[in-house]
CSV table of C-alpha atoms in Angstrom, one decimal:
chain,number,residue,atom,x,y,z
A,1,MET,CA,11.5,-25.0,35.1
A,2,ILE,CA,10.2,-27.6,37.5
A,3,GLN,CA,6.4,-27.7,37.4
A,4,PHE,CA,5.9,-27.7,41.1
A,5,ASN,CA,8.1,-26.4,43.9
A,6,LEU,CA,6.7,-26.1,47.4
A,7,ASN,CA,8.7,-23.1,48.4
A,8,ARG,CA,7.9,-21.3,45.2
A,9,PHE,CA,4.2,-22.2,45.5
A,10,CYS,CA,4.1,-20.8,49.0
A,11,LYS,CA,5.5,-17.5,47.7
A,12,VAL,CA,2.8,-17.4,45.0
A,13,ALA,CA,0.2,-18.2,47.6
A,14,LYS,CA,1.5,-15.4,49.9
A,15,TRP,CA,1.4,-12.9,47.0
A,16,SER,CA,-2.1,-14.0,46.0
A,17,LEU,CA,-3.5,-13.7,49.5
A,18,THR,CA,-1.9,-10.3,49.9
A,19,VAL,CA,-3.3,-8.9,46.7
A,20,ASP,CA,-6.7,-10.6,47.0
A,21,ARG,CA,-7.3,-9.9,50.7
A,22,GLY,CA,-9.9,-7.3,49.8
A,23,PHE,CA,-11.8,-9.8,47.6
A,24,TYR,CA,-11.9,-12.4,50.4
A,25,LEU,CA,-12.9,-9.8,53.0
A,26,ARG,CA,-15.8,-8.5,50.8
A,27,ASN,CA,-17.1,-12.0,50.2
A,28,LEU,CA,-16.9,-12.7,54.0
A,29,LEU,CA,-18.9,-9.6,54.8
A,30,ASN,CA,-21.4,-10.0,52.0
A,31,VAL,CA,-22.2,-13.6,53.1
A,32,PHE,CA,-22.4,-12.6,56.7
A,33,VAL,CA,-24.8,-9.7,56.1
A,34,VAL,CA,-27.0,-11.6,53.7
A,35,MET,CA,-27.2,-14.7,55.9
A,36,SER,CA,-27.8,-12.6,59.0
A,37,LEU,CA,-30.8,-10.8,57.4
A,38,PHE,CA,-32.1,-14.0,56.0
A,39,PHE,CA,-31.9,-15.9,59.3
A,40,ILE,CA,-33.4,-13.1,61.3
A,41,ALA,CA,-36.3,-12.6,58.8
A,42,PHE,CA,-37.4,-16.2,59.1
A,43,THR,CA,-36.6,-17.1,62.7
A,44,THR,CA,-38.4,-14.0,64.0
A,45,ARG,CA,-41.4,-15.0,61.9
A,46,PHE,CA,-41.2,-11.8,59.8
A,47,PHE,CA,-41.6,-14.2,56.9
A,48,HIS,CA,-43.6,-17.4,57.3
A,49,LEU,CA,-43.2,-20.6,55.5
A,50,TYR,CA,-45.7,-23.4,56.2
A,51,VAL,CA,-45.0,-27.1,55.4
A,52,ASN,CA,-48.0,-29.4,56.0
A,53,GLY,CA,-49.6,-26.7,58.1
A,54,ASN,CA,-46.6,-26.3,60.4
A,55,ASP,CA,-44.6,-23.1,60.7
A,56,THR,CA,-41.1,-24.2,59.9
A,57,ALA,CA,-39.0,-21.1,60.8
A,58,TYR,CA,-35.6,-22.8,60.7
A,59,ARG,CA,-36.2,-24.9,57.6
A,60,PRO,CA,-35.6,-22.1,55.1
A,61,CYS,CA,-32.4,-21.2,57.0
A,62,LEU,CA,-31.2,-24.8,56.7
A,63,ALA,CA,-32.0,-24.8,53.0
A,64,ALA,CA,-30.2,-21.5,52.4
A,65,ALA,CA,-27.1,-22.7,54.2
A,66,MET,CA,-27.0,-26.0,52.4
A,67,ILE,CA,-27.6,-24.4,49.0
A,68,MET,CA,-24.8,-21.9,49.6
A,69,PHE,CA,-22.2,-24.5,50.4
A,70,ILE,CA,-23.3,-26.9,47.6
A,71,ILE,CA,-23.2,-24.1,45.0
A,72,THR,CA,-19.8,-23.0,46.3
A,73,GLY,CA,-18.4,-26.5,46.0
A,74,ILE,CA,-19.7,-27.1,42.5
A,75,THR,CA,-19.3,-23.7,40.8
A,76,GLY,CA,-16.4,-22.5,42.9
A,77,PRO,CA,-13.6,-23.2,40.3
A,78,SER,CA,-15.3,-20.8,37.8
A,79,TRP,CA,-14.5,-17.9,40.2
A,80,MET,CA,-10.7,-18.4,40.0
A,81,PHE,CA,-10.2,-15.0,38.3
A,82,SER,CA,-13.1,-13.1,39.9
A,83,SER,CA,-10.7,-11.2,42.2
A,84,MET,CA,-8.8,-9.7,39.1
A,85,LYS,CA,-10.0,-6.3,38.2
A,86,GLY,CA,-8.5,-5.9,34.7
A,87,LYS,CA,-5.8,-6.8,32.2
A,88,HIS,CA,-3.1,-5.4,34.5
A,89,ASP,CA,-3.8,-8.0,37.2
A,90,LEU,CA,-3.8,-10.8,34.7
A,91,GLN,CA,-0.5,-9.5,33.2
A,92,THR,CA,1.0,-9.4,36.7
A,93,LEU,CA,-0.1,-13.0,37.3
A,94,LEU,CA,1.4,-14.3,34.1
A,95,MET,CA,4.7,-12.5,34.8
A,96,LEU,CA,5.2,-14.1,38.3
A,97,PRO,CA,8.4,-16.1,38.7
A,98,ALA,CA,6.6,-19.4,39.0
A,99,SER,CA,5.4,-22.3,36.8
A,100,ASN,CA,2.0,-22.2,35.1
A,101,PHE,CA,0.9,-25.2,37.2
A,102,GLU,CA,1.7,-23.4,40.4
A,103,LYS,CA,-0.2,-20.3,39.3
A,104,PHE,CA,-3.1,-22.4,38.0
A,105,LEU,CA,-3.3,-24.4,41.3
A,106,MET,CA,-3.3,-21.2,43.3
A,107,ARG,CA,-6.1,-19.7,41.2
A,108,TYR,CA,-8.1,-22.9,41.4
A,109,SER,CA,-7.8,-22.8,45.2
A,110,THR,CA,-9.8,-19.6,45.4
A,111,TRP,CA,-13.0,-21.4,46.2
A,112,ILE,CA,-11.3,-23.6,48.7
A,113,LEU,CA,-10.1,-20.5,50.6
A,114,LEU,CA,-13.6,-19.1,50.4
A,115,LEU,CA,-15.2,-22.1,52.1
A,116,PRO,CA,-13.8,-21.6,55.6
A,117,LEU,CA,-14.6,-17.9,55.3
A,118,TYR,CA,-18.2,-18.8,54.4
A,119,ILE,CA,-18.3,-21.1,57.4
A,120,VAL,CA,-17.2,-18.3,59.7
A,121,ALA,CA,-19.8,-16.0,58.1
A,122,PHE,CA,-22.5,-18.6,58.6
A,123,LEU,CA,-21.6,-19.2,62.2
A,124,GLY,CA,-21.5,-15.5,62.8
A,125,ALA,CA,-24.9,-15.0,61.2
A,126,ASP,CA,-26.3,-17.9,63.2
A,127,LEU,CA,-25.0,-16.3,66.5
A,128,VAL,CA,-26.6,-13.0,65.5
A,129,GLN,CA,-30.0,-14.6,64.8
A,130,TYR,CA,-29.8,-16.5,68.1
A,131,LEU,CA,-29.1,-13.3,70.1
A,132,VAL,CA,-31.8,-11.3,68.3
A,133,ASN,CA,-34.4,-14.0,69.0
A,134,VAL,CA,-33.4,-14.3,72.7
A,135,ILE,CA,-33.6,-10.5,73.1
A,136,TRP,CA,-36.9,-10.5,71.1
A,137,GLY,CA,-38.3,-13.1,73.4
A,138,SER,CA,-39.1,-15.7,70.6
A,139,LYS,CA,-40.1,-19.2,71.5
A,140,ASP,CA,-38.2,-22.3,70.6
A,141,VAL,CA,-35.0,-20.4,70.0
A,142,MET,CA,-32.2,-22.6,68.6
A,143,PHE,CA,-29.1,-22.4,66.4
A,144,VAL,CA,-29.4,-23.1,62.7
A,145,THR,CA,-26.1,-25.1,63.0
A,146,THR,CA,-27.9,-27.6,65.3
A,147,ASP,CA,-30.6,-28.1,62.6
A,148,VAL,CA,-27.9,-28.5,59.9
A,149,ILE,CA,-26.0,-31.1,61.9
A,150,ASP,CA,-29.1,-33.1,62.7
A,151,HIS,CA,-30.2,-33.2,59.0
A,152,ILE,CA,-26.7,-34.2,57.9
A,153,ASN,CA,-26.6,-37.0,60.5
A,154,ALA,CA,-30.0,-38.2,59.4
A,155,LEU,CA,-29.0,-38.2,55.7
A,156,TRP,CA,-25.7,-40.0,56.5
A,157,THR,CA,-27.7,-42.7,58.5
A,158,ARG,CA,-30.1,-43.3,55.6
A,159,MET,CA,-27.5,-43.3,52.9
A,160,PRO,CA,-26.4,-47.0,53.3
A,161,ASN,CA,-30.0,-48.1,52.8
A,162,SER,CA,-30.5,-45.9,49.8
A,163,ASN,CA,-30.4,-47.0,46.1
A,164,ARG,CA,-26.6,-47.2,45.5
A,165,THR,CA,-27.2,-46.2,41.8
A,166,ILE,CA,-28.8,-43.0,42.9
A,167,VAL,CA,-26.2,-42.2,45.5
A,168,ASN,CA,-23.4,-43.0,43.1
A,169,GLY,CA,-25.1,-40.8,40.4
A,170,VAL,CA,-25.3,-37.9,42.8
A,171,PHE,CA,-21.6,-38.0,43.6
A,172,VAL,CA,-20.7,-38.4,39.9
A,173,CYS,CA,-22.9,-35.4,38.9
A,174,VAL,CA,-21.3,-33.2,41.6
A,175,PHE,CA,-17.7,-34.1,40.5
A,176,LEU,CA,-18.7,-33.8,36.8
A,177,PHE,CA,-20.2,-30.4,37.2
A,178,HIS,CA,-17.3,-29.3,39.3
A,179,SER,CA,-14.8,-30.3,36.6
A,180,LEU,CA,-17.0,-28.5,33.9
A,181,TYR,CA,-17.0,-25.3,35.9
A,182,THR,CA,-13.2,-25.6,36.3
A,183,LEU,CA,-13.0,-25.9,32.5
A,184,GLY,CA,-15.4,-23.0,32.0
A,185,GLY,CA,-13.4,-20.8,34.4
A,186,THR,CA,-10.5,-20.8,31.9
A,187,PHE,CA,-12.4,-21.3,28.7
A,188,PHE,CA,-14.4,-18.0,28.8
A,189,ARG,CA,-12.7,-14.7,28.8
A,190,SER,CA,-15.4,-13.0,30.9
A,191,HIS,CA,-13.9,-13.9,34.3
A,192,LYS,CA,-16.5,-12.2,36.3
A,193,TYR,CA,-19.4,-14.1,34.7
A,194,SER,CA,-17.7,-17.3,33.6
A,195,TRP,CA,-20.0,-19.2,36.0
A,196,VAL,CA,-23.0,-17.8,34.2
A,197,LEU,CA,-21.7,-18.7,30.8
A,198,THR,CA,-20.7,-22.1,32.0
A,199,THR,CA,-24.1,-22.7,33.5
A,200,VAL,CA,-25.8,-21.7,30.2
A,201,SER,CA,-23.4,-24.0,28.3
A,202,ILE,CA,-24.2,-27.0,30.5
A,203,ILE,CA,-27.9,-26.5,30.2
A,204,VAL,CA,-27.6,-26.3,26.4
A,205,ILE,CA,-25.4,-29.4,26.2
A,206,CYS,CA,-27.9,-31.3,28.4
A,207,MET,CA,-30.8,-30.3,26.3
A,208,VAL,CA,-29.0,-31.4,23.1
A,209,ILE,CA,-28.1,-34.7,24.6
A,210,LEU,CA,-31.7,-35.4,25.7
A,211,TRP,CA,-33.0,-34.3,22.3
A,212,LEU,CA,-30.6,-36.6,20.5
A,213,SER,CA,-31.1,-39.6,22.6
A,214,PRO,CA,-34.4,-39.3,24.6
A,215,GLU,CA,-34.7,-43.0,25.1
A,216,SER,CA,-31.2,-43.4,26.7
A,217,SER,CA,-32.4,-42.3,30.1
A,218,GLU,CA,-35.3,-44.7,30.3
A,219,GLY,CA,-34.9,-47.4,32.9
A,220,LEU,CA,-31.6,-46.1,34.3
A,221,ILE,CA,-33.1,-45.5,37.8
A,222,ASP,CA,-35.7,-48.2,37.7
A,223,ARG,CA,-33.2,-51.0,38.1
A,224,GLU,CA,-30.2,-51.6,40.4
A,225,HIS,CA,-26.9,-51.7,38.6
A,226,THR,CA,-24.2,-54.3,39.5
A,227,THR,CA,-21.0,-53.3,41.1
A,228,LYS,CA,-19.0,-54.0,37.9
A,229,GLU,CA,-21.3,-51.7,35.9
A,230,LEU,CA,-21.0,-48.9,38.5
A,231,LEU,CA,-17.2,-49.3,38.6
A,232,ALA,CA,-17.0,-49.2,34.8
A,233,TRP,CA,-19.1,-46.1,34.5
A,234,ASP,CA,-17.2,-44.4,37.4
A,235,ALA,CA,-13.9,-45.1,35.6
A,236,LEU,CA,-15.3,-43.6,32.4
A,237,TYR,CA,-16.5,-40.5,34.2
A,238,GLY,CA,-13.2,-40.3,36.1
A,239,VAL,CA,-11.3,-40.1,32.8
A,240,TRP,CA,-13.8,-37.3,31.8
A,241,PHE,CA,-13.1,-35.4,35.0
A,242,LEU,CA,-9.3,-35.6,34.4
A,243,VAL,CA,-9.7,-34.5,30.8
A,244,ASN,CA,-11.7,-31.4,31.9
A,245,PHE,CA,-9.0,-30.5,34.4
A,246,TRP,CA,-6.3,-31.1,31.9
A,247,LEU,CA,-8.0,-28.9,29.3
A,248,SER,CA,-8.6,-26.2,31.9
A,249,TYR,CA,-4.9,-26.2,32.7
A,250,LYS,CA,-3.9,-26.1,29.0
A,251,LEU,CA,-6.3,-23.1,28.4
A,252,PHE,CA,-4.8,-21.4,31.4
A,253,CYS,CA,-1.4,-21.7,29.8
A,254,ARG,CA,-2.7,-20.2,26.6
A,255,GLN,CA,-4.2,-17.1,28.2
A,256,GLN,CA,-3.3,-13.8,26.6
A,257,ILE,CA,-3.7,-10.2,27.9
A,258,ILE,CA,-5.8,-9.3,24.9
A,259,GLY,CA,-8.1,-12.1,23.6
A,260,LYS,CA,-11.4,-13.0,22.1
A,261,PHE,CA,-14.6,-14.3,23.7
A,262,VAL,CA,-12.9,-17.6,24.6
A,263,ASN,CA,-9.3,-18.6,25.3
A,264,LEU,CA,-8.6,-20.4,22.1
């Protein structure tokens, strides 16, 4: 069987969206309700957060929105089976007339489909807090979206002048953790809590690495690395990313209806 066929993949995508529409709708409503309550609580000064003596009502809202999208982008692949309720759903998935790669690609895309829904929920919550504050008669009413855009523009402007080693390290860490959560999503049998198990595993691995080589991290941030060094490290990490995705796909192909704690 051909590994990827666009027409066949579209049918798998249509089936997945039909079966999982309740999952996507619940996530949309949950994020909308939580973000609305959070935004209203801080922008109406029901909760106060002071930074350097100033009441920053919209700063917690900015932080909450940024954290939500960052966490979704990094840990999203570990949710690829969260919409499945039991063994029957997994059995149905494995019996679909499509290649394993097409089914894996569709399940991986779960977090990508959630992102626009979260954006809609965020904009809806932002509109709710704005209307509530206007009706409430609050001062300095604004959209959280405006604050988010301003901070992103400021960060983008400062980035070229930042230490390129640090900037490169941030992007490498984001992609590395993303690939690890992709691997964890198919490695652990507990689909609902694979992100928790993956997080614990990453923390344990990091602690072991630091314990085995505590001196290896000294001086990495104190000096500016050359372009060749950065390219060499990026190439090495790039291979690691690809290996994690390849292992995740292989584990997906080995899944069984009845299995142990991990898919091995």
